Coordinates of C-alpha atoms in Angstrom, one line a residue:
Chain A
X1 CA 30.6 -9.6 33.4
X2 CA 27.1 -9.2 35.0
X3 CA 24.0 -8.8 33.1
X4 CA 23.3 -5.4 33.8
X5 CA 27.2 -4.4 33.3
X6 CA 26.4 -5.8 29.6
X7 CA 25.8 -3.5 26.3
X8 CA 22.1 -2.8 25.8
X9 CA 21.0 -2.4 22.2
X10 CA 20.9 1.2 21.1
X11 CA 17.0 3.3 21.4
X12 CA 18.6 4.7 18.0
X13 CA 18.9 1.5 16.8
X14 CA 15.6 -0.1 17.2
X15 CA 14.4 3.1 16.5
X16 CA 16.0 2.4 12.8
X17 CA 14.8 -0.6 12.3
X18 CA 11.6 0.2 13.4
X19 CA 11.6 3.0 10.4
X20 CA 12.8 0.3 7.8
X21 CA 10.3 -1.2 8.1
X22 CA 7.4 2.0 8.9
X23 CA 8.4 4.0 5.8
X24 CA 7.7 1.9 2.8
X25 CA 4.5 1.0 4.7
X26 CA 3.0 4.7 5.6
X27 CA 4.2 5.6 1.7
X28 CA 2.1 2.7 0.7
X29 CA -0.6 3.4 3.6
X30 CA -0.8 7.2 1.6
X31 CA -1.2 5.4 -1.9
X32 CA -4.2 3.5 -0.5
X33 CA -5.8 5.9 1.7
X34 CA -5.7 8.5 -1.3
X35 CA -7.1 5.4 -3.5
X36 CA -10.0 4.6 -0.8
X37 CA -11.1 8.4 -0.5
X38 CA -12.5 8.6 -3.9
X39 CA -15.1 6.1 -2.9
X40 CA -16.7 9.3 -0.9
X41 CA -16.1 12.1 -3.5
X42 CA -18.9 12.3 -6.2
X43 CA -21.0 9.4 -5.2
X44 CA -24.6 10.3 -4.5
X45 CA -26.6 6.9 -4.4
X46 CA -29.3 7.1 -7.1
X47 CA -32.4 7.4 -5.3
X48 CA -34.5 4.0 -5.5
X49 CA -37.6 5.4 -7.0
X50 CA -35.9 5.9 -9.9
X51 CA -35.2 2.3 -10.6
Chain B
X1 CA 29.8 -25.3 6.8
X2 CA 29.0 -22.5 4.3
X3 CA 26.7 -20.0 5.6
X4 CA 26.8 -21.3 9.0
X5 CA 26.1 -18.1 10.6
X6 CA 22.6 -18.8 9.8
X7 CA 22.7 -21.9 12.0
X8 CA 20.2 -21.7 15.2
X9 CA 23.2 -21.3 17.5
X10 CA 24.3 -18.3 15.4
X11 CA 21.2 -16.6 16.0
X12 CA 21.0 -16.5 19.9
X13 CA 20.4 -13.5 21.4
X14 CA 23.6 -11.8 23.5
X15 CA 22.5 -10.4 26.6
X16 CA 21.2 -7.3 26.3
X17 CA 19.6 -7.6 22.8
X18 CA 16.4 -5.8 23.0
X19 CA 13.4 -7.9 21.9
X20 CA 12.0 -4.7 20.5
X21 CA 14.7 -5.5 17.4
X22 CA 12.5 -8.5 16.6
X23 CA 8.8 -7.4 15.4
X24 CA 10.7 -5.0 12.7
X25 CA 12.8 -8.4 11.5
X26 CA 9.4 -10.3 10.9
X27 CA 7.8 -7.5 9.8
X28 CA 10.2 -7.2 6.8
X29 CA 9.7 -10.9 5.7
X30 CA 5.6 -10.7 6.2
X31 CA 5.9 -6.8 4.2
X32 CA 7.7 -8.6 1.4
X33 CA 5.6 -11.6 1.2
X34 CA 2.4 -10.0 1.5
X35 CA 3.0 -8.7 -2.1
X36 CA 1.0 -11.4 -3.4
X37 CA -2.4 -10.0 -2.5
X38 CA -0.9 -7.2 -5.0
X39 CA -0.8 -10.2 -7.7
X40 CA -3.6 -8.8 -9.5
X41 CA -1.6 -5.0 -10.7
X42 CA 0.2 -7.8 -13.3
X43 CA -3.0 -9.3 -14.4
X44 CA -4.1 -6.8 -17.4
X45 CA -0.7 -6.2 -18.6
X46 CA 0.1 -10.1 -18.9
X47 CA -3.2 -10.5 -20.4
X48 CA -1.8 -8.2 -23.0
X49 CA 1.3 -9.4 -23.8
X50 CA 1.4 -11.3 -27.4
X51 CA 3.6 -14.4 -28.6
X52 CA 5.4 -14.5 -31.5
X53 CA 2.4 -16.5 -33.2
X54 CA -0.3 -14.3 -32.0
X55 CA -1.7 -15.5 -29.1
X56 CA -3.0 -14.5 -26.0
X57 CA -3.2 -15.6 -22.0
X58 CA -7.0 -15.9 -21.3
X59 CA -8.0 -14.9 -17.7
X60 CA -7.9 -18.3 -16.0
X61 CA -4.7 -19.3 -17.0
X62 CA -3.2 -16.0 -15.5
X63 CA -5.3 -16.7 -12.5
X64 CA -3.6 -20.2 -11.6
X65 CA -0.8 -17.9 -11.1
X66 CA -1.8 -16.7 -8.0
X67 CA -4.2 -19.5 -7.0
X68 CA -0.4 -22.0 -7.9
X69 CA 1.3 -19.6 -5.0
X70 CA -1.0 -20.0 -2.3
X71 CA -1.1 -23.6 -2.6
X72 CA 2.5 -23.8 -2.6
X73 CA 2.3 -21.5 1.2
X74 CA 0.0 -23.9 2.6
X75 CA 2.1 -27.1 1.3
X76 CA 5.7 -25.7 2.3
X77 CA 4.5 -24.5 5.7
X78 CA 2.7 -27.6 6.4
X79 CA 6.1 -29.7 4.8
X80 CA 8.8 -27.5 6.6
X81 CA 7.7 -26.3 9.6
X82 CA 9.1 -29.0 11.6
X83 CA 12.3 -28.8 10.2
X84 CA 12.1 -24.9 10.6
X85 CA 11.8 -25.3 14.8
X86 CA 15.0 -27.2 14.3
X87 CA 16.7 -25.0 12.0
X88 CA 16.0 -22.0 13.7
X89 CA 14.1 -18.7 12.1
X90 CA 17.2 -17.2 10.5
X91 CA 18.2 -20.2 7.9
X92 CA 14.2 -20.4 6.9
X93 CA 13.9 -16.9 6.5
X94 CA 17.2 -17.2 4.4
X95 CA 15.7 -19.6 2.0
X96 CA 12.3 -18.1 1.7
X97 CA 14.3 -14.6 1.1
X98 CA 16.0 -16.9 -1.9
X99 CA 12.8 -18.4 -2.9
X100 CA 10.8 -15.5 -3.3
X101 CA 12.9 -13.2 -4.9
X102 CA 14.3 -16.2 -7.4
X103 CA 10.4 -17.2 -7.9
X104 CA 10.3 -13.2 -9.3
X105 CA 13.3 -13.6 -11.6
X106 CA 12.1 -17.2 -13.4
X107 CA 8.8 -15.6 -13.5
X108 CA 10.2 -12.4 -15.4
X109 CA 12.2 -15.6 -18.1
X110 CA 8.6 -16.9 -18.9
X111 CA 6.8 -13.4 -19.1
X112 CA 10.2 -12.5 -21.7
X113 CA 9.8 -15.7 -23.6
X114 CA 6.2 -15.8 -23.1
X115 CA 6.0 -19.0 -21.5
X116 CA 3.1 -19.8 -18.8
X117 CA 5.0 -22.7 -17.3
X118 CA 7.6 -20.7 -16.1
X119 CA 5.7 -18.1 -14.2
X120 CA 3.7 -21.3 -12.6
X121 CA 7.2 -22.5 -11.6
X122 CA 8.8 -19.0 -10.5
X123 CA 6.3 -17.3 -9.1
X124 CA 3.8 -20.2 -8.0
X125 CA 5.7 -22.6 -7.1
X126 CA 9.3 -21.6 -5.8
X127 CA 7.9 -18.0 -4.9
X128 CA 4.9 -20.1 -3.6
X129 CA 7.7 -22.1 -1.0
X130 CA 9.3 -18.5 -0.3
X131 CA 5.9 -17.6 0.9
X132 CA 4.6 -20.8 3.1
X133 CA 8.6 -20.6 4.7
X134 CA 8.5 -16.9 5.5
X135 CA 4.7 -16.7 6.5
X136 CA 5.4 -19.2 9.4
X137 CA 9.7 -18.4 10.3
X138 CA 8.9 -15.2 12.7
X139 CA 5.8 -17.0 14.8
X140 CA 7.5 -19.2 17.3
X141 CA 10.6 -16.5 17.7
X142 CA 8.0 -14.0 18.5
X143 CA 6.3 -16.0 20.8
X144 CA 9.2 -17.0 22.6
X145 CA 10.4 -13.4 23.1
X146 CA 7.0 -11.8 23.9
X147 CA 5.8 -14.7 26.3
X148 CA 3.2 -11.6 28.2
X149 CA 1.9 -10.8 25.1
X150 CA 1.9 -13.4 22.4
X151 CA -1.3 -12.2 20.2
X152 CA 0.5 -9.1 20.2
X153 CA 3.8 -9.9 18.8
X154 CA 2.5 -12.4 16.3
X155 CA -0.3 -10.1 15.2
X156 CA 2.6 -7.8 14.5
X157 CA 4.0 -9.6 12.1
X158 CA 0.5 -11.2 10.5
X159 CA -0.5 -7.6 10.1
X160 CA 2.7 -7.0 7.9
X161 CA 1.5 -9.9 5.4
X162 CA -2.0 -8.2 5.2
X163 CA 0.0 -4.5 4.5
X164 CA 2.6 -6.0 2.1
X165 CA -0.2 -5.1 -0.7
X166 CA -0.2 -1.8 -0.1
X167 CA 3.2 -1.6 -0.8
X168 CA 3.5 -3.9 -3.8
X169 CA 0.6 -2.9 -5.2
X170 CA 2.1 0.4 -6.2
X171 CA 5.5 -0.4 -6.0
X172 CA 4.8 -2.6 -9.4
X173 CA 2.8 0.4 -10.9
X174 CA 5.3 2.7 -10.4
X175 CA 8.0 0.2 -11.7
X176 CA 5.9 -0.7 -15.2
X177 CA 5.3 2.6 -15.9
X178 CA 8.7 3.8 -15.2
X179 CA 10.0 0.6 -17.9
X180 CA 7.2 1.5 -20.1
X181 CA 8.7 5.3 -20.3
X182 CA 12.0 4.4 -20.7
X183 CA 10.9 1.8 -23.8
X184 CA 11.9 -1.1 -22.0
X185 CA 10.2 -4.5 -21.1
X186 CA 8.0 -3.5 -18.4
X187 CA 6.9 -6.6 -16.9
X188 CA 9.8 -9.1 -16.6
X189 CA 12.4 -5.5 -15.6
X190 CA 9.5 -5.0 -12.8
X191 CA 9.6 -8.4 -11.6
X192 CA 13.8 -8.7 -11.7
X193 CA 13.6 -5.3 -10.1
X194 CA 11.2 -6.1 -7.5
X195 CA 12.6 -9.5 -6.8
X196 CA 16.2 -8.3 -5.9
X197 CA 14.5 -5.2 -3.8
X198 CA 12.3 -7.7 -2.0
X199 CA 15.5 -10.0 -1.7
X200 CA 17.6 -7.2 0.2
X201 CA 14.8 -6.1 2.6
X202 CA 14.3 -9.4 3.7
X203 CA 17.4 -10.3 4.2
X204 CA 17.3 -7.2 6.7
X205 CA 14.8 -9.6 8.6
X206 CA 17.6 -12.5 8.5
X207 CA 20.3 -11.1 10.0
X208 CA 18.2 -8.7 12.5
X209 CA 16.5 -11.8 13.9
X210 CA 17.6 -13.4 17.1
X211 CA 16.1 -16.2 19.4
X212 CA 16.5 -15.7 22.9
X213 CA 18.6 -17.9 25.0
X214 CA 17.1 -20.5 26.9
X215 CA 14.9 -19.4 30.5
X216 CA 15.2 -15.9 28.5
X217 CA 11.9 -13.9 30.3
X218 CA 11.5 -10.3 30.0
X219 CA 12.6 -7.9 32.6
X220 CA 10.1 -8.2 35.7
X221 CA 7.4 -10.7 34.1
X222 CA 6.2 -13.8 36.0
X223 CA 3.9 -16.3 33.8
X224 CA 0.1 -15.4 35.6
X225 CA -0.8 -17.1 38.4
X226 CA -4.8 -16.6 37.0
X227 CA -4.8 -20.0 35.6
X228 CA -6.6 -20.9 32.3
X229 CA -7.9 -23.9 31.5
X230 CA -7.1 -23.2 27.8
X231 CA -4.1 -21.7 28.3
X232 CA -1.7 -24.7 28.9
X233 CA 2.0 -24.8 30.5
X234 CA 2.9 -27.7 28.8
X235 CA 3.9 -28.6 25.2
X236 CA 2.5 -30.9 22.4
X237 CA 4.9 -32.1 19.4
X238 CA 3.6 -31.2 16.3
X239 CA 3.2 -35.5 15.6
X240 CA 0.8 -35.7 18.2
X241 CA -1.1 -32.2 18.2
X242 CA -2.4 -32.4 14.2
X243 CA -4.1 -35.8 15.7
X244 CA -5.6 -34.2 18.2
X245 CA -9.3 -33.0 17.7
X246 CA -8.4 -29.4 18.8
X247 CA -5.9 -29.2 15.8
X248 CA -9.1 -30.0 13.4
X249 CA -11.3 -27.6 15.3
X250 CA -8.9 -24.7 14.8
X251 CA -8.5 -25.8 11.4
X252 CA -12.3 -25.9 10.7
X253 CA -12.2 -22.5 12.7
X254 CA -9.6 -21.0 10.2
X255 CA -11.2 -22.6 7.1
X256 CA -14.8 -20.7 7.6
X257 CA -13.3 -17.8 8.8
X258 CA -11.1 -17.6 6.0
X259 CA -13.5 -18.5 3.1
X260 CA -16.2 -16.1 4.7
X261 CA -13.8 -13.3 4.2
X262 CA -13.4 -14.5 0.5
X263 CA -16.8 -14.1 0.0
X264 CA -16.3 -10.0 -0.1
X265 CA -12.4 -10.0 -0.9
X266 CA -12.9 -12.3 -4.1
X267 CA -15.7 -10.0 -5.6
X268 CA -15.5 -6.7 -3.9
X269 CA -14.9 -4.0 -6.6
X270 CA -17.8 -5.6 -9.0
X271 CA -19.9 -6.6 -5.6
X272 CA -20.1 -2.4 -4.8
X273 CA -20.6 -1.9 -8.0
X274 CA -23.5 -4.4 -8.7
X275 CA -25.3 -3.6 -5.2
X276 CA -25.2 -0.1 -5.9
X277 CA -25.7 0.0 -9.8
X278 CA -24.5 3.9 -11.4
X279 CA -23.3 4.8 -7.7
X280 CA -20.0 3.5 -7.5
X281 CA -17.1 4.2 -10.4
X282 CA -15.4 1.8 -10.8
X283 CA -12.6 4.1 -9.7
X284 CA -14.3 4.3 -6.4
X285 CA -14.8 0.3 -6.3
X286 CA -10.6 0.6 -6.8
X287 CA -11.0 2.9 -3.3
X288 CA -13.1 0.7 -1.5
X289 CA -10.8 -2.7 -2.2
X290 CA -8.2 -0.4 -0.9
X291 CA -10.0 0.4 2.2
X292 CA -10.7 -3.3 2.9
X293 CA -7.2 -4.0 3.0
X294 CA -6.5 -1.3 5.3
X295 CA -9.0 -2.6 7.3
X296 CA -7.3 -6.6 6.8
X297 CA -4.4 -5.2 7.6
X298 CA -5.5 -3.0 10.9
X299 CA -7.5 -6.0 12.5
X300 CA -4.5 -8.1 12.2
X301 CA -2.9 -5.6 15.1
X302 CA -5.9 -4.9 16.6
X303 CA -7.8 -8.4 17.4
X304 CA -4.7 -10.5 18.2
X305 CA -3.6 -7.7 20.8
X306 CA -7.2 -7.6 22.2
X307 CA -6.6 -11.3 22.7
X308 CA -4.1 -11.1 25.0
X309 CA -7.0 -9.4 27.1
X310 CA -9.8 -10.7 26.1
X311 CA -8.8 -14.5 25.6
X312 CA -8.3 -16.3 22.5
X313 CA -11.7 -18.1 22.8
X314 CA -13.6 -15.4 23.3
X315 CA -12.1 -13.2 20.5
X316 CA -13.6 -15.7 18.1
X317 CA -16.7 -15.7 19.6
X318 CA -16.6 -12.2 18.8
X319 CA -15.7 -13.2 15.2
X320 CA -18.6 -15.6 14.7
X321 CA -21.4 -13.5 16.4
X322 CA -21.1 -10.5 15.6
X323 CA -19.7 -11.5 11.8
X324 CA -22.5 -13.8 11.6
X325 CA -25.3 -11.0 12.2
X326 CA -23.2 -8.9 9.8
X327 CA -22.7 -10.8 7.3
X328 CA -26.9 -11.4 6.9
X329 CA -27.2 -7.4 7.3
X330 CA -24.7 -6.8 4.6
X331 CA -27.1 -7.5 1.8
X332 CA -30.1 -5.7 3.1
X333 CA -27.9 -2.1 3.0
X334 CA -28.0 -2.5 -1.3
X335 CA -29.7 0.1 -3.4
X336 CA -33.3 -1.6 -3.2
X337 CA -32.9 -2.1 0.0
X338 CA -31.6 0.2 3.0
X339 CA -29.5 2.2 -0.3
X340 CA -26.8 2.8 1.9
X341 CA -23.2 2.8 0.6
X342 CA -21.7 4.0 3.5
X343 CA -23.4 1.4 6.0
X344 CA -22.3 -1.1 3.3
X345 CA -18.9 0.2 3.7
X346 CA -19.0 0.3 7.7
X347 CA -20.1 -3.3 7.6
X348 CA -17.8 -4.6 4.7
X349 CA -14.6 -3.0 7.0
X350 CA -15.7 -4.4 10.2
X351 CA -16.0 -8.0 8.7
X352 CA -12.5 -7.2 6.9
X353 CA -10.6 -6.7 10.1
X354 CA -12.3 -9.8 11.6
X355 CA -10.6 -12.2 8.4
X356 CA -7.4 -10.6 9.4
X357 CA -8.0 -11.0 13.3
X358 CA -8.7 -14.5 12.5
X359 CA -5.6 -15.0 10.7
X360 CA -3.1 -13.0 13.5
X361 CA -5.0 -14.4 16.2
X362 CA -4.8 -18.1 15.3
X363 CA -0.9 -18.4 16.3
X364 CA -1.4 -17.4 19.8
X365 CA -4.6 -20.0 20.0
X366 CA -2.0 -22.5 18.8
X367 CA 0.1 -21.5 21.4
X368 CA -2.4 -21.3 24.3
X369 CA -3.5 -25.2 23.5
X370 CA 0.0 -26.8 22.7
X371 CA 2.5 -24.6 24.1
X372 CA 5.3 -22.7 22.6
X373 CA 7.6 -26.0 21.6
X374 CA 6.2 -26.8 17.8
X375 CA 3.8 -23.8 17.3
X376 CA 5.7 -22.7 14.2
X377 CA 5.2 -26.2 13.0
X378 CA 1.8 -26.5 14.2
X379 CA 0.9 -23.3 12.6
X380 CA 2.2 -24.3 9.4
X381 CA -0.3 -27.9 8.9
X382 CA -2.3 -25.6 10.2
X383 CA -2.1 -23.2 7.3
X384 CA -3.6 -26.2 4.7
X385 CA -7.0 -24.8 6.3
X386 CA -6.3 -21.7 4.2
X387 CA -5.2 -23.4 1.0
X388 CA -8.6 -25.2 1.2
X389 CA -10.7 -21.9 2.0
X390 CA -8.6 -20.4 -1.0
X391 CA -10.0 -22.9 -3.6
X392 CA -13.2 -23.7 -1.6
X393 CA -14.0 -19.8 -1.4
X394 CA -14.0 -18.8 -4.8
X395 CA -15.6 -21.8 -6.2
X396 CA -18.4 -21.0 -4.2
X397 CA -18.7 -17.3 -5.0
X398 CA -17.8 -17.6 -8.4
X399 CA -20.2 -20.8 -8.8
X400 CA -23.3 -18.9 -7.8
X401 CA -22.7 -15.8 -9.9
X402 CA -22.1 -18.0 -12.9
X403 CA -25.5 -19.8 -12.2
X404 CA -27.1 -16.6 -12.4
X405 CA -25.4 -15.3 -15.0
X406 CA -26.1 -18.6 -17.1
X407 CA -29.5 -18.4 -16.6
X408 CA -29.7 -14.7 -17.1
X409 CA -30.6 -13.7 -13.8
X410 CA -29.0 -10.0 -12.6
X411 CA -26.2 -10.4 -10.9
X412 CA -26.8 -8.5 -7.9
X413 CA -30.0 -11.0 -6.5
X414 CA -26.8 -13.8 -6.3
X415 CA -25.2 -11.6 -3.4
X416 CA -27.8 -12.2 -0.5
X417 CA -27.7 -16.1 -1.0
X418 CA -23.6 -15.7 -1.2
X419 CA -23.4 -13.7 1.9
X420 CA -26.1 -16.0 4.0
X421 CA -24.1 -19.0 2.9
X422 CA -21.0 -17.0 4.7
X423 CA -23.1 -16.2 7.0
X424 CA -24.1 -20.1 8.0
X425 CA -20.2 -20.8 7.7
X426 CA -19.7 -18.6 10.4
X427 CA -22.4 -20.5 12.5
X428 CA -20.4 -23.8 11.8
X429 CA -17.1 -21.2 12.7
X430 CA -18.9 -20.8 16.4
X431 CA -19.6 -24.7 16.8
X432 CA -16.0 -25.5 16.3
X433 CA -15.0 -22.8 18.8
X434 CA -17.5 -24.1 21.3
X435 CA -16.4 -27.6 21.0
X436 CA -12.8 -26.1 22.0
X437 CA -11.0 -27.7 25.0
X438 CA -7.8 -28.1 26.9
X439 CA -5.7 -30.8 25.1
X440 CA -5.6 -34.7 27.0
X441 CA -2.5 -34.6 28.9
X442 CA -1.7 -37.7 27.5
X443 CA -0.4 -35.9 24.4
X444 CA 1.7 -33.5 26.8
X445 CA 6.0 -33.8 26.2
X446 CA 7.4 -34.8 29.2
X447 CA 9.1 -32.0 30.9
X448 CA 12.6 -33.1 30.6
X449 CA 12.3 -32.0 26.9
X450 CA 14.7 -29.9 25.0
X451 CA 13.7 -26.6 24.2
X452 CA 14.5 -27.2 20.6
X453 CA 13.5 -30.4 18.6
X454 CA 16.1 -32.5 17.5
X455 CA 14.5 -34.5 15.9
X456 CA 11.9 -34.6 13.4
X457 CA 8.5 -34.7 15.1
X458 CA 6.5 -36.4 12.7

C-alpha cells in the first residue's frame, strides 16, 4: 500500500482531542478571568495627598 | 512483558497519523501537572485541620509541601531524562500519570491521619517525580514531529503547565466545598478525587501520544537553507552537552529568569496590596494573581512561537531588555509615586508572560545548540536551574521583607530594592545570553548515530 492510499487520521478526531483538552481549560480560563475583573470594579486609588 | 504496549516501538506513528494528535496528548500531562501552582487553595484548610491532641500545622511546615514537590521535578527530570529518550514518551508519561495521581492518594492518608510526613512523601516527593517525568516526556516528541516550528509545539505544551492552575485551582474549591456539604472529609476525598481524575486525563496523553517513525518530515517541509550559526544540524549527548559552557549559560539564563519572575509571583497579592495601601481588596489582589497567571500562561504560546521567527537568541534579549527596564519602572507606578494601579498591572503582566516565555522557549534553545537527539534529557539537568531559582527566589524576597519588618520599617519601601535586585538579575540574564555560541564540534555525535539512545549517555 502507498502512502497516500493509507488511512489519514479523522479532522473529527483531532478535532476531539483538541476539545479534551480546550474545555476544562476555557471553564477554568472563565473562573480566572471572572476572578481577575474584580481587580477593576470599585477600586479608585486614594489620592496621594491624603497620605 | 507486561504493559509492553507502552514500549517506544509501540508508540510509532502509522503512516498517516496526524501530528496535530500530539500537542492535545502533551497538553493533557502539562494541564494535570500544572496543578501544583494551585497548591496554595489546600493551604488554609490544612492549616485548620486539628490532631487528636490539639495541635496545629504552622505555615512553614505546610509550605515545604510545595517547596518538597518542585525539588523532586528538578531532581527526577535531571535523574530520568536519559532514560526517558530511551524509553520513549509513552512509558514516562505512564509512570508520572502513576506518580502523580498516587502522590495525591498518600497525601489524602497523612491529611486523614494527620500526618505531615506523608503528604511530604505523596505529594512532594512521589507527586514531586510525577511532575519532573511528565514536565520533560512531551518535549523531544514534540520537537521531533514539529521540526518547522519547534518553539511552537513545545510552547504548546509549556503553556499547558502554566494553565493547569487555572484548572486546579477551582477544581479543588469546588471539590472541598462539595465534601464539606455533604459532611464528609473535605480534604483527603478532594485529593483521592482529584488524583484518580488527574490519573484518567493523563493517561489520555499516554495512549494519544505517538513518535514518528524515523526520516518522518512533514508534508512539503525542507530543513532552511538560511543557515544559523546557532541553529546546529548536529547532535550533542546529554554526557557531553551539561559539560559544555553553553549548557551553564542556559542554565544561568533560566535561573535569573526564573527567580526574577519570583520576585512578583512569590508576593503578588500582599505586593498590590502594600504598594497601593486601601486600593486594592484583597479580593481584587485574588484577581490580579489570577491575571498573572493568565498572562504566565499566554506568554508561554506566545514567546516560544515568536521564536521560531524571531530566533531563540534574540527572544531573550527581548526578555532581558525590555524586563530589565520594567522591572526598575515597576516600583516607581506605587501610590507615592506615579499612583497608578493599572500601569502597575500593565507592567506586572508584561513581565509575567516573559517568566513563562522563558520557560516555553528554553526547549527549543536546547534544541537549536545540541540538536534534537537528548533534548528531553538535556532539558531535564537543565530544569535543576529552576529548583535553585525556586529556593533562591523566595529566600531573597522573603529575606528582605523580614528585615524590614524586624526592624519595623513599612513594608512597602522593601519592594524597590526587591525589584532592582531582579532587575540586576536580569542584567546578569543578558551576559549569559551574550556570551552564547555555537557548541565545539568536538562534542558533536558522529553521524552514523542511532536516532534513539541505547545506551545510557551519562
Amino acid at each position: 500500500m502507498t502512502e497516500s492510499a493509507e488511512k489519514k487520521s479523522s479532522p473529527i478526531l483531532i478535532s476531539l482531542a483538541w476539545l479534551i483538552v480546550i474545555l476544562p481549560t476555557l471553564w477554568g480560563l472563565n473562573y480566572t478571568v471572572k476572578n481577575a475583573l474584580k481587580l477593576f470594579t470599585n477600586n479608585t486609588p486614594a489620592p496621594t495627598a491624603t497620605k | 512483558m507486561a504493559l509492553a504496549f507502552l514500549d517506544r516501538q509501540h508508540s510509532i506513528a502509522p503512516t498517516g497519523y496526524s501530528r496535530w494528535l500530539v500537542p492535545p496528548a502533551a497538553l493533557a500531562i502539562h494541564l494535570s501537572i500544572g496543578q501544583v501552582y494551585a497548591f496554595s487553595v489546600f493551604k488554609n484548610p490544612l492549616l485548620a485541620l486539628q490532631a487528636a491532641d490539639g495541635s496545629h500545622w504552622n505555615l512553614k511546615a505546610v509550605g515545604y509541601i510545595f517547596s518538597i514537590a518542585i525539588a523532586f521535578l528538578g531532581i527526577s527530570a535531571a535523574l530520568f531524562g536519559a532514560w526517558l529518550e530511551r524509553a520513549g514518551p509513552r512509558r514516562a508519561m505512564f509512570y508520572s500519570a502513576l506518580c502523580f495521581g498516587l502522590g495525591f492518594v498518600i497525601a489524602s492518608f497523612g491529611v486523614s491521619s494527620h500526618q505531615l510526613a506523608l503528604i511530604y512523601l505523596g505529594y512532594g516527593v512521589i507527586g514531586g517525580i510525577g511532575l519532573g517525568l511528565g514536565y520533560i516526556s512531551p518535549v523531544s516528541t514534540l520537537i521531533k514531529w514539529f521540526p518547522d516550528r519547534p518553539g511552537l509545539a513545545t510552547g504548546l505544551a509549556i503553556m499547558g503547565f502554566g494553565g493547569g492552575a487555572m484548572i486546579g485551582g477551582p477544581l479543588a474549591n469546588n471539590l472541598m466545598a462539595y465534601y464539606k456539604a455533604a459532611g464528609q472529609p473535605s480534604i483527603p476525598y478532594t485529593m483521592i478525587t482529584m488524583g484518580g481524575l488527574y490519573f484518567v486525563f493523563m493517561m489520555f496523553g499516554v495512549f494519544t501520544i505517538r513518535i514518528p517513525r524515523e526520516g518522518w518530515r512533514p508534508a512539503g517541509w525542507t530543513p532552511s537553507q538560511k543557515k544559523s550559526a546557532l541553529i546546529s544540524t548536529n547532535n550533542v549527548a546529554v554526557g557531553k552537552a551539561w559539560l559544555t559552557p553553553q549548557f551553564w549559560l542556559l542554565w544561568i539564563i533560566l535561573f535569573v529568569n526564573v527567580t526574577a519572575g519570583i520576585g512578583i509571583l512569590e508576593q503578588a497579592a500582599p505586593m498590590i496590596q502594600d504598594l497601593f495601601h486601601g486600593a486594592v481588596t484583597p479580593t481584587a489582589a485574588v484577581g490580579f494573581v489570577g491575571l498573572l497567571s493568565i498572562f504566565n500562561m499566554a506568554g508561554r504560546f506566545f514567546w516560544a512561537s515568536t521564536s521560531d521567527f524571531l530566533g531563540r537568541k534574540a527572544t531573550y534579549f527581548v526578555f532581558f531588555t525590555l524586563g530589565a527596564i520594567l522591572y526598575f519602572v515597576l516600583p516607581l507606578t506605587r501610590q507615592e509615586q506615579l499612583n497608578s494601579i493599572p500601569l502597575f498591572v500593565g507592567i506586572a503582566v508584561v513581565l509575567l508572560s516573559m517568566y513563562g516565555g522563558g520557560f516555553a522557549t528554553i526547549p527549543a534553545y536546547l534544541k537549536d545548540l545540541f540538536g534534537g537527539y537528548n533534548v528531553s534529557a538535556i532539558h531535564g539537568r537543565l530544569l535543576t536551574a529552576w529548583s535553585a531559582a525556586g529556593i533562591i527566589g523566595p529566600l531573597i524576597v522573603n529575606g528582605i521583607l523580614d528585615h524590614y519588618v524586624e526592624t519595623h520599617q513599612p513594608r512597602e519601601n522593601a519592594y524597590p530594592l526587591i525589584l532592582h535586585i531582579m532587575c540586576g538579575l536580569l542584567v546578569i540574564g543578558f551576559l549569559a545570553n551574550l556570551l552564547v555560541r555555537p557548541v565545539a564540534d568536538k562534542h558533536w555525535l558522529p553521524t552514523s548515530t542511532p536516532a534513539v539512545p541505547e545506551t545510557p549517555s551519562h
